[in-house]
Structure formats: C-alpha cells, structure tokens
Coordinates of C-alpha atoms and ligand atoms in Angstrom, one line a residue:
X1 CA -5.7 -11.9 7.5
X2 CA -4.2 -11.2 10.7
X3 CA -0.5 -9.8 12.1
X4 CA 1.4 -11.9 14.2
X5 CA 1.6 -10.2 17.8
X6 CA 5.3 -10.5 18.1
X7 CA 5.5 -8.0 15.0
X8 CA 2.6 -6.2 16.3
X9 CA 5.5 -5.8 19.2
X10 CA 7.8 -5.0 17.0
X11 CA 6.7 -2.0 15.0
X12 CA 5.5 -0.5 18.6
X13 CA 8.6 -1.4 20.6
X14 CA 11.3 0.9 21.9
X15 CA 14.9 1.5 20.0
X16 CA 17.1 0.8 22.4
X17 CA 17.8 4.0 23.4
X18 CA 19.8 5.1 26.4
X19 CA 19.9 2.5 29.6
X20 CA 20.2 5.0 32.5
X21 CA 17.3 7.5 33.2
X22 CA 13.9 8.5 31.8
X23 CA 14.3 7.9 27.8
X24 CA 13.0 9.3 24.7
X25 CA 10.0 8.3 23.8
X26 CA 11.1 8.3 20.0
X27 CA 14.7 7.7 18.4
X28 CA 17.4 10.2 18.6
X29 CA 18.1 11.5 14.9
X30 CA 21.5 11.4 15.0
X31 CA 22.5 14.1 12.5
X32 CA 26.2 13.7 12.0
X33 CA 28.2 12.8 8.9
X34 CA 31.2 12.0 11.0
X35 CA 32.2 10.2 14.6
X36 CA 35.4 11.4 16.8
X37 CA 37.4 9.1 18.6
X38 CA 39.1 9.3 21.7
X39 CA 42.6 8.2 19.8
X40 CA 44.2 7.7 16.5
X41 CA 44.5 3.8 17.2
X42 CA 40.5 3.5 17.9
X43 CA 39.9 5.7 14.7
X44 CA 41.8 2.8 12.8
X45 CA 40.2 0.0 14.6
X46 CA 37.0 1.4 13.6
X47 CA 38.1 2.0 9.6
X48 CA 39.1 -1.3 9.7
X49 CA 36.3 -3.0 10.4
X50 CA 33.3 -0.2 9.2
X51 CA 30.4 -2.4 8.8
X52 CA 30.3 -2.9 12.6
X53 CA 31.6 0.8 13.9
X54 CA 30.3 4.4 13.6
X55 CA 33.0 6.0 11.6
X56 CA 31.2 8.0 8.6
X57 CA 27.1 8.5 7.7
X58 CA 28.3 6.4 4.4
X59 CA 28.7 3.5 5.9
X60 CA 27.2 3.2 9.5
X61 CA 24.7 5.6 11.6
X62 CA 23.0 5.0 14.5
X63 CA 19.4 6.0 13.6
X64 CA 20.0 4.1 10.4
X65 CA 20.6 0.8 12.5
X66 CA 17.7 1.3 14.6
X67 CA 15.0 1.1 12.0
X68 CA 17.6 -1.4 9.8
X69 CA 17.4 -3.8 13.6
X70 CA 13.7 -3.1 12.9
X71 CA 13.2 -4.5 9.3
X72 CA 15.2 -7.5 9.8
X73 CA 13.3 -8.4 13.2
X74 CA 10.2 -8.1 10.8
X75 CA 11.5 -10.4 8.1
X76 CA 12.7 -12.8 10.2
X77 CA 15.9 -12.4 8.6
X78 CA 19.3 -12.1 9.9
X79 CA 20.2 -8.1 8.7
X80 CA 19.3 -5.3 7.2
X81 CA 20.6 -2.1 5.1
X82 CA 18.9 0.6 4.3
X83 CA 19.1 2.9 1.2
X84 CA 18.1 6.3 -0.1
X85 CA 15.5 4.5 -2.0
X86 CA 13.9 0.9 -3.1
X87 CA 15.9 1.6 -6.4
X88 CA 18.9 2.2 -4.3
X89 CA 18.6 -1.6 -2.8
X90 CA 17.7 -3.1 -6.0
X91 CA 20.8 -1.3 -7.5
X92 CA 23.1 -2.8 -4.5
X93 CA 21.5 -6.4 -4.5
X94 CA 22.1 -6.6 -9.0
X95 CA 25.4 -4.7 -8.6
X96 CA 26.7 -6.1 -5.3
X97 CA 26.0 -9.8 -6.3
X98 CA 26.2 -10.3 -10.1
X99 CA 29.4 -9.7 -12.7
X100 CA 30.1 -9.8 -16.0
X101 CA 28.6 -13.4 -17.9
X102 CA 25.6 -13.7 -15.2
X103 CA 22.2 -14.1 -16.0
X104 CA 19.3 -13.0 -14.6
X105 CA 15.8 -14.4 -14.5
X106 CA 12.3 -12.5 -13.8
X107 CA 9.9 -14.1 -12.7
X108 CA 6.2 -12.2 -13.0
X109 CA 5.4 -8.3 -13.7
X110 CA 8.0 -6.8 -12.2
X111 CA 8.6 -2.8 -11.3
X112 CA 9.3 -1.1 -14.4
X113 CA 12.4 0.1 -13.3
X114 CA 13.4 -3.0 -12.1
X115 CA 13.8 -4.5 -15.3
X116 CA 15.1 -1.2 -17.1
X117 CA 18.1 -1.2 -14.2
X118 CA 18.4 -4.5 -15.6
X119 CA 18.3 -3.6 -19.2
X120 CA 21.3 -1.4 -18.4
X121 CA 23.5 -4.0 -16.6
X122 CA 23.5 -5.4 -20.2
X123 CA 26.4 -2.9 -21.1
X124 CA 28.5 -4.8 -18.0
X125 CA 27.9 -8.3 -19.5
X126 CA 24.9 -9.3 -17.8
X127 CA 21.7 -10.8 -19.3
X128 CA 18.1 -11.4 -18.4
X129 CA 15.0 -13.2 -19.5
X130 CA 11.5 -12.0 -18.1
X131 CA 9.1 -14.9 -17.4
X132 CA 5.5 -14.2 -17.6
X133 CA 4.4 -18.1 -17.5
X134 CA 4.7 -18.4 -13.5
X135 CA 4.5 -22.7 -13.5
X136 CA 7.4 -23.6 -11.6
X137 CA 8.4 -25.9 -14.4
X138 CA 8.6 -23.5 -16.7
X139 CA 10.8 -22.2 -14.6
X140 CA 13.1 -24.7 -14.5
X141 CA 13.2 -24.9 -17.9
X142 CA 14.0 -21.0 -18.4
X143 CA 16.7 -21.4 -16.0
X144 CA 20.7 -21.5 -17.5
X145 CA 23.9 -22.7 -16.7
X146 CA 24.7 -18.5 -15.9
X147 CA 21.7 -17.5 -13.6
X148 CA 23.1 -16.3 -11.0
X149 CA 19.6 -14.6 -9.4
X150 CA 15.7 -15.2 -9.7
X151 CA 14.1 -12.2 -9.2
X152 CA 10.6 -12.3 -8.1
X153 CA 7.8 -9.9 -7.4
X154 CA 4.8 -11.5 -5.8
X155 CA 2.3 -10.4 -5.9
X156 CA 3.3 -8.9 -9.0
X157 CA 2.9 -5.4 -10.5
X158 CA 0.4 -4.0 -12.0
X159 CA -2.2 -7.4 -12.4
X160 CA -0.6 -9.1 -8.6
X161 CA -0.8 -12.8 -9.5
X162 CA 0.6 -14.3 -7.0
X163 CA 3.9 -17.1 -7.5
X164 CA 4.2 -20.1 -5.8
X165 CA 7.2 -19.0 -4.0
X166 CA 8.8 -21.9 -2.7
X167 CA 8.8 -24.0 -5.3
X168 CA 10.3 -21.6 -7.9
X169 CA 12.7 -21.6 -4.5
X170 CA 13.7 -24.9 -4.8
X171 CA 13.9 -24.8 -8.5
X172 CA 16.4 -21.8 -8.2
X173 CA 18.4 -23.2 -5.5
X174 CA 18.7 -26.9 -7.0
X175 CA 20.7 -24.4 -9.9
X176 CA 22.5 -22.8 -7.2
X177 CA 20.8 -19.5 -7.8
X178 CA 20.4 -17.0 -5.1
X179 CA 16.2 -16.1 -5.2
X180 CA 15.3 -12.1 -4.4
X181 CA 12.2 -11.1 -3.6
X182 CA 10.5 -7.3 -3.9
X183 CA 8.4 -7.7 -0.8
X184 CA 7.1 -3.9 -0.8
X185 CA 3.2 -5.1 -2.0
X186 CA 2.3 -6.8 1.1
X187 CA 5.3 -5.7 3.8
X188 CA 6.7 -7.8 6.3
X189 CA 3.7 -8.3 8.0
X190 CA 1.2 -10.0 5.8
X191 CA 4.4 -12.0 3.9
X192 CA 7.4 -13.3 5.2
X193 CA 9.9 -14.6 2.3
X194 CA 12.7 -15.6 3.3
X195 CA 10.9 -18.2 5.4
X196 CA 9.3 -19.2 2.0
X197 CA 12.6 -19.7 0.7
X198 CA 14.2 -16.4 -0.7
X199 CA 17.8 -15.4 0.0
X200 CA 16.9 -11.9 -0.3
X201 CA 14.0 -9.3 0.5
X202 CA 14.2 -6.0 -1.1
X203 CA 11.6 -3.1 0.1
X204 CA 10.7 0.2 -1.2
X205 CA 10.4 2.2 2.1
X206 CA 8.6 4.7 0.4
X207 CA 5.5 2.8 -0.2
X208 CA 3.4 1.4 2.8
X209 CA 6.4 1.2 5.4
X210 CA 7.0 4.7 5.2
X211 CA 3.4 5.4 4.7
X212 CA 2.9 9.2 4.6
X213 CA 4.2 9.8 1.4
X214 CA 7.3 12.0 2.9
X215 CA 10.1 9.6 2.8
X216 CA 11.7 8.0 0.1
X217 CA 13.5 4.9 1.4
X218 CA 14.9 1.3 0.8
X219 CA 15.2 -2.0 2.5
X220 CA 17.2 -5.5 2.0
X221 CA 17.4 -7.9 4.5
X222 CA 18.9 -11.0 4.2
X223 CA 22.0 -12.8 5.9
X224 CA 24.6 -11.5 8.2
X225 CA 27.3 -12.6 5.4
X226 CA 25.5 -11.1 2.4
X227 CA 24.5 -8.0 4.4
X228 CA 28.3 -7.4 5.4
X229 CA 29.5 -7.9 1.5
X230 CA 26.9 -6.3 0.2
X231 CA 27.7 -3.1 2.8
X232 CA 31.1 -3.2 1.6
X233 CA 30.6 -4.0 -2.1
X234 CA 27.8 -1.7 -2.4
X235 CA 26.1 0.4 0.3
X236 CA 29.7 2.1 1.3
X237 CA 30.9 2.5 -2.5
X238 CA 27.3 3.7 -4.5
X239 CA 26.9 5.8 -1.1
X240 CA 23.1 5.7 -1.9
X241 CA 22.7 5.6 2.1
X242 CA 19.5 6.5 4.0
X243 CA 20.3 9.7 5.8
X244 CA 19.8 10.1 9.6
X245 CA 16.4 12.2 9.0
X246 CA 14.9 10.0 6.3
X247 CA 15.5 6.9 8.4
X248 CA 14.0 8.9 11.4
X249 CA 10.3 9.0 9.3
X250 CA 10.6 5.9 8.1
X251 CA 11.1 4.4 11.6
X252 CA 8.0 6.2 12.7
X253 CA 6.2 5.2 9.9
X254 CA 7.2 1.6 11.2
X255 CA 5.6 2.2 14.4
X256 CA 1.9 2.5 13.2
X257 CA 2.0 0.0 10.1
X258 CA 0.0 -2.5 11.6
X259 CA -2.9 -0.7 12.1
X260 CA -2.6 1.5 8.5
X261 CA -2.4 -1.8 6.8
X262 CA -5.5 -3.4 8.4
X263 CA -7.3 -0.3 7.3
X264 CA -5.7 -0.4 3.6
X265 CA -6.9 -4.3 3.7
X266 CA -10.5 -4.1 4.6
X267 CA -11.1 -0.8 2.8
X268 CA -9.3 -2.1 -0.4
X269 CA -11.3 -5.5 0.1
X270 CA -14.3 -4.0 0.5
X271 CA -13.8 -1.6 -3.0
X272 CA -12.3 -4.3 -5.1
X273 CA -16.1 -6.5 -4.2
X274 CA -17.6 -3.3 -5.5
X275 CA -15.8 -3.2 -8.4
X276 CA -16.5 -7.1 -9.4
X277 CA -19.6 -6.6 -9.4
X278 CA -20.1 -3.4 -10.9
X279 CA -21.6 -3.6 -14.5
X280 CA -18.6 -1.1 -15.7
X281 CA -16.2 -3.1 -15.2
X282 CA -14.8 -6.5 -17.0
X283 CA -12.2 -7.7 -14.2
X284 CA -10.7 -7.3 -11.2
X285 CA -7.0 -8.5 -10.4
X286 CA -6.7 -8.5 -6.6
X287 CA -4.6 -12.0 -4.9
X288 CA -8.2 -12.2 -3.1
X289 CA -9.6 -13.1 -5.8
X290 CA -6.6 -15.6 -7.2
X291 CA -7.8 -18.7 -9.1
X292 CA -5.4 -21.1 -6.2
X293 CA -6.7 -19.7 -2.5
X294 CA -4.7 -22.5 -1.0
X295 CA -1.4 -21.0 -2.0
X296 CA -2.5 -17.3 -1.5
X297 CA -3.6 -18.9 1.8
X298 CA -0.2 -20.9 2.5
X299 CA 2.3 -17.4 2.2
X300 CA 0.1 -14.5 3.0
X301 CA -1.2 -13.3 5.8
X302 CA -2.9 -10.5 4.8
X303 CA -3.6 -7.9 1.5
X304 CA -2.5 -4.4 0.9
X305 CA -4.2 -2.0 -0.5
X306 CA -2.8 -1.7 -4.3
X307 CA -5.1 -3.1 -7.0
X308 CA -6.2 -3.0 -10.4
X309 CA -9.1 -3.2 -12.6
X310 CA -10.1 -3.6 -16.1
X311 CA -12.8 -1.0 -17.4
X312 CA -15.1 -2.4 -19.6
X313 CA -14.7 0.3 -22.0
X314 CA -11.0 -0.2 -22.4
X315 CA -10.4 2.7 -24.8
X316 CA -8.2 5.4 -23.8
X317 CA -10.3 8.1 -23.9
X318 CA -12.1 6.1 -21.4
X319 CA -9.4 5.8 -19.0
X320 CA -9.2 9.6 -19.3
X321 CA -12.7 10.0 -18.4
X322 CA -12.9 7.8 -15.6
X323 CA -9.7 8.8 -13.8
X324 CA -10.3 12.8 -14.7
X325 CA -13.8 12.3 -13.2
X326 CA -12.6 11.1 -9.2
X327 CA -12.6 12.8 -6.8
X328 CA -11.6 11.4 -3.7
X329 CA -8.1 9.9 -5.8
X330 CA -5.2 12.0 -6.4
X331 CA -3.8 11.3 -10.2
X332 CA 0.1 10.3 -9.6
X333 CA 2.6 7.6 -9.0
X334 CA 3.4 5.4 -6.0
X335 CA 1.0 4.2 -3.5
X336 CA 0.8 3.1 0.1
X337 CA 0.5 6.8 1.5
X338 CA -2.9 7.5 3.3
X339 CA -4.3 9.2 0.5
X340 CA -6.1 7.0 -2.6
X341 CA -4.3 7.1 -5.7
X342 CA -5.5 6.3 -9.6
X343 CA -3.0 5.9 -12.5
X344 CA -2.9 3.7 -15.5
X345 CA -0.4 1.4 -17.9
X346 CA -2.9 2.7 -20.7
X347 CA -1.1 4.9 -22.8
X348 CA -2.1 4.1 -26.6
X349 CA 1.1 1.7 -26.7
X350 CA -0.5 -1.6 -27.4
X351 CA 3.1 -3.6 -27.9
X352 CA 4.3 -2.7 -24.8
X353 CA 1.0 -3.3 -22.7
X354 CA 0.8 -7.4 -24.7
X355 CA 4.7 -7.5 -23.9
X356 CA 3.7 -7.4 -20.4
X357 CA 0.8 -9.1 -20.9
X358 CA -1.4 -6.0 -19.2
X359 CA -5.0 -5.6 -20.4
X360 CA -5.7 -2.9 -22.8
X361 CA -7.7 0.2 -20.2
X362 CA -6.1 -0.9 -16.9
X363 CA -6.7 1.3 -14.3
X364 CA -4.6 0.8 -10.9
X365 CA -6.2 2.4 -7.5
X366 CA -3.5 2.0 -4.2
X367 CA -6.8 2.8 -1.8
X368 CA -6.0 5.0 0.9
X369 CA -7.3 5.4 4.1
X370 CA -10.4 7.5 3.6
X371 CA -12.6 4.3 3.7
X372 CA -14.6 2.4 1.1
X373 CA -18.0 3.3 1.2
X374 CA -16.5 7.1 0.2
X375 CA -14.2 5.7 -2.5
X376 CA -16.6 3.2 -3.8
X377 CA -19.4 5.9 -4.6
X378 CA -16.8 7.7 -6.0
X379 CA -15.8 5.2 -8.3
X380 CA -19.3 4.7 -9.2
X381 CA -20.3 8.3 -10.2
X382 CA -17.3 8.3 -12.4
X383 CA -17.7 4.7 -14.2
X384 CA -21.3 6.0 -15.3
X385 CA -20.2 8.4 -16.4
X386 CA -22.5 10.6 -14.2
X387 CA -19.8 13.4 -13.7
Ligands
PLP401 C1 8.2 2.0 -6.0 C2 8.7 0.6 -6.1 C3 10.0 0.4 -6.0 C4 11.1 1.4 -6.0 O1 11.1 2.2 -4.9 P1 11.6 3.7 -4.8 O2 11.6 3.9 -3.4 O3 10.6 4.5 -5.6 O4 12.9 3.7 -5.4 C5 10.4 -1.0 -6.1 N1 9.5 -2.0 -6.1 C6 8.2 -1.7 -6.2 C7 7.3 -2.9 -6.3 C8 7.7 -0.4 -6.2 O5 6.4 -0.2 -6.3

C-alpha cells in the first residue's frame, strides 16, 4: 500500500537535460523526424548501429528515450521502448519474438484485443490456448513442447484475480518459455514483475501512466538484448513509434503518478467497501478482496483504481438502468484518466460472457479522482433505482 521512495524519485526527477546553465524545468520535445550530421562517414556510423544513435524518429528520438530511461528505471528492468500504443507493444513483443509453429499460452482474462491479435497470428502459423484455471499446475500441464510465451495479465481483466506470478514463472521457464506480463492494472509502482520473474512487461501508456486521457501510448521493458532485437525486429520495421509530442504527455503524466494513484487506491477502496455491502449488489471482484492475501500481499504494493461488480439484478435491462442513471461516471472505454468511468461485458451474449467465465450483469467502474463519498452516493441513487 505504499510507493517505494526511490520511484517516488523517479517520476519527479529531472531528464537529463542540458549540463551547462539554468535548464528546463520540463523535457525538450524534440520535434524532428530526421538528424544531420556533420559528415557522410558519421551518417553511416549512425545507420549502422540505429538502436544507439539519433538518425530517424522511427527508430530513435530523444524525448522518446527520456521517458523510455523513465519506465525502465521504474520496472527495474534493463530497457525500454515505447510505442504509439499498448497494442503497438503487444504487437512488437508476439511479432518480434514468435514464428511460424509457436505456441502461445494465456494465462487469466486477458485484454480482448490481446487475444484477438492473437487469434490473427493463427494465419502465420502460430497457436494459442487461453487458461482460465490459474493453479500453477495446471499450468504446467497446459504447457507444450511449442510454447514459446506465457502471457499473463495479473490482475486480470475484467474480474482481476490475481496469479501467483512466480510460480507460473518457474513453470514457464523450466519449459524454456519466455513469461510476459501486461502490467498496465497496477503500474510500475504498486507491481514490479520482472523481479517476480517475467522476461517481459508490456504497458498501455494510455491508461493510468498517461493519466489524463490525452495520450495514447505503449511500454515494454525488458532486457538490453531483447529490447535491441525487438527495436530492430519490430519497433523500426512496424514503425508504430511514440511520436516526440505523445511521449512528451506521457512523460508528464509520469511525473505526478504517484500521487494520482494513491488517490485512485483509497477512493477505489473506499467505493468497492460500499459496494460489498450494498444490498444491490451480489459481488465485488477487487484483488483487496482476493481469497489468498498472502500472495496479493507478496507481489503488490498497492491497488488501482479499476474494478468490477456484479448487480444483483443481472439482467440487461438492468445494466442499462443502472449505468444510464450515474451521474458522476462518463459511459466509455478505457480507464485510469481522472474522470470515473462505467461500462459493462453485458451485452445479451451469454456464450461469450461463460467463455470468459464473466458473470452475467457485470458492471466495471475505473474510479477517478472525484473522491468516494461523491461516487458512492452516486452509485447508490442509481442501484435503487431512485433516479
Ligand atoms: C487498454 C489496454 C491495452 C491496450 O492499450 P492501448 O493503448 O489502448 O492500445 C492493453 N492492456 C490492457 C490491460 C488495457 O486495458
């Protein structure tokens, strides 16, 4: 429940600007798609060895590096690159890594377009199974000869049960699988996986490290080896880069995430109580309230502000009603902006909802930060019905 004061450092610290005289405050934006050099020879040192020189926006940029130096100082890891979006990194991570004949292996509720990206890799040869039993035995046994990557999401979409990461770690690796993680639910601050075990983080930048809901943005961190294959097998060829203004908000959205996810913690905490006990309502999936606090405990340091509940009228025209009657939550997709946000899985399509094994009537809240006693009356008025 509490942010390590070195990342607290971090996310305020400077960006290494200029060494001589008075410096900016914030980061240059350097808006340039291309770098001059001084000679032809220089220009063909730098192609030659792009990962490490400023040649093209494709490849590197300087106010790209700054916020990528900042990631992968938060993750404890040894790089970063950052994309136009956290579809942008999945894509590199799946296409970068895997080939034709590999297999991959989900483990939890993952983000729907994860596994659809997936779904489409089948047309290059590569599989995937989707594990919803999260015992690390049952890993093991859902693991083949072919996987290549275990893809995790913890907590998970949509109901966030929480894995035991590093034993489904050790499980991967005794297969000589490479383990990625999405990290984007509880950001570098309140879960560091690569110290758990993973190879790879992935981040949507667009979600709570952003923050403001005006940046769409992307994240992997990982090794210095990976992170130099993966820029030239795919950051420099999808060209799905983070341009010089995009990585500019989402550096400054870097800089306060400390104290915005403190806020979406205790506010979210103190809603998702509410709800439990709230007569209207059947469940409440929040890792706070995980069956195992010991592991929540041993990998987390800290909740977000995403959640979900189960009505206890779980029709759909109830899921209408309740969402059409709030009025401090915007109805749309994504989360981890300051605003509250309500959407649900319910949609009338039972298959798909037991395929995922997602309750019939879920409704998801990403709590802003407005503050809980205003949400949770809000909630109220509208689960009575009231409205
Ligand atoms: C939104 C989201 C993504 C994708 O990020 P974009 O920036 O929208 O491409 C990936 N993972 C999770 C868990 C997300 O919620």
């Amino acid at each position: 429940m509490q942010i390590d004061p070195r990342d607290l450092a971090i996310c305020a610290g400077d960006e290494g600007a200029a060494a001589e005289g008075p410096v900016p405050a914030a980061p240059p934006i350097v808006q340039t798609s291309l770098f001059a050099f001084p000679d032809f020879a220089s220009l063909l040192e730098g192609l030659h060895a792009e990962h490490a020189h400023t040649v093209y926006t494709r490849g590197r940029n300087p106010t790209v590096q700054a916020v990528e130096r900042k990631l992968a100082a938060l993750e404890h890891g040894e790089a970063c690159l950052c994309f136009a979006s956290g579809m942008a990194a999945i894509s590199a991570v799946m296409l970068g890594l895997l080939r034709a004949g590999d297999h991959i292996l989900f483990v939890n509720q993952v983000y729907g377009p994860t596994l659809q990206l997936a779904r489409h890799l089948e047309r290059f040869g590569v599989e995937h199974d989707v594990l919803l039993d999260l015992e690390p035995g049952l890993v093991a046994s859902a693991m083949r000869p072919a996987t290549r990557l275990v893809w995790l999401e913890s907590p998970g979409t949509m109901l966030f049960r929480v894995l035991d990461i590093p034993a489904i770690a050790r499980v991967a690796h005794e297969h000589h699988a490479l383990v990625c993680i999405d990290n984007s639910w509880a950001t570098p601050l309140f879960q560091k996986p690569l110290e758990l075990g993973a190879d790879i983080v992935v981040h949507t930048g667009t979600k709570y490290l952003g923050g403001h809901s005006d940046v769409m943005a992307g994240a992997l961190v990982t090794s210095a080896e990976r992170v130099h294959q993966l820029f030239h097998h795919a950051l420099l060829l999808n060209g799905g880069i983070l341009a010089p203004f995009d990585a500019w908000l989402l550096h400054r959205g870097l800089r306060t995430l400390p104290v915005r996810m403190l806020r979406h913690q205790s506010e979210a905490l103190r809603v998702a109580t509410f709800l439990r006990a709230h007569p209207a309502v059947r469940n409440v999936f929040h890792p706070a309230f995980h069956a195992d606090p010991a592991l929540v405990e041993q990998q987390m340091h800290g909740f977000s502000g995403l959640f979900s509940f189960e009505p206890a009228d779980a029709s759909l025209a109830n899921v209408h009603r309740v969402i059409d009657a709030l009025e401090h939550f915007r109805i749309a997709v994504s989360w981890g902006g300051v605003e509250s946000i309500v959407i649900s899985p319910e949609r009338g399509d039972a298959a798909f909802l037991e395929a995922q094994r997602i309750p019939r009537g879920l409704i998801r809240l990403s709590v802003g930060l407005e503050g809980a006693d205003l949400l949770s009356a809000d909630l109220d008025a509208a689960l009575k019905g009231t409205r």
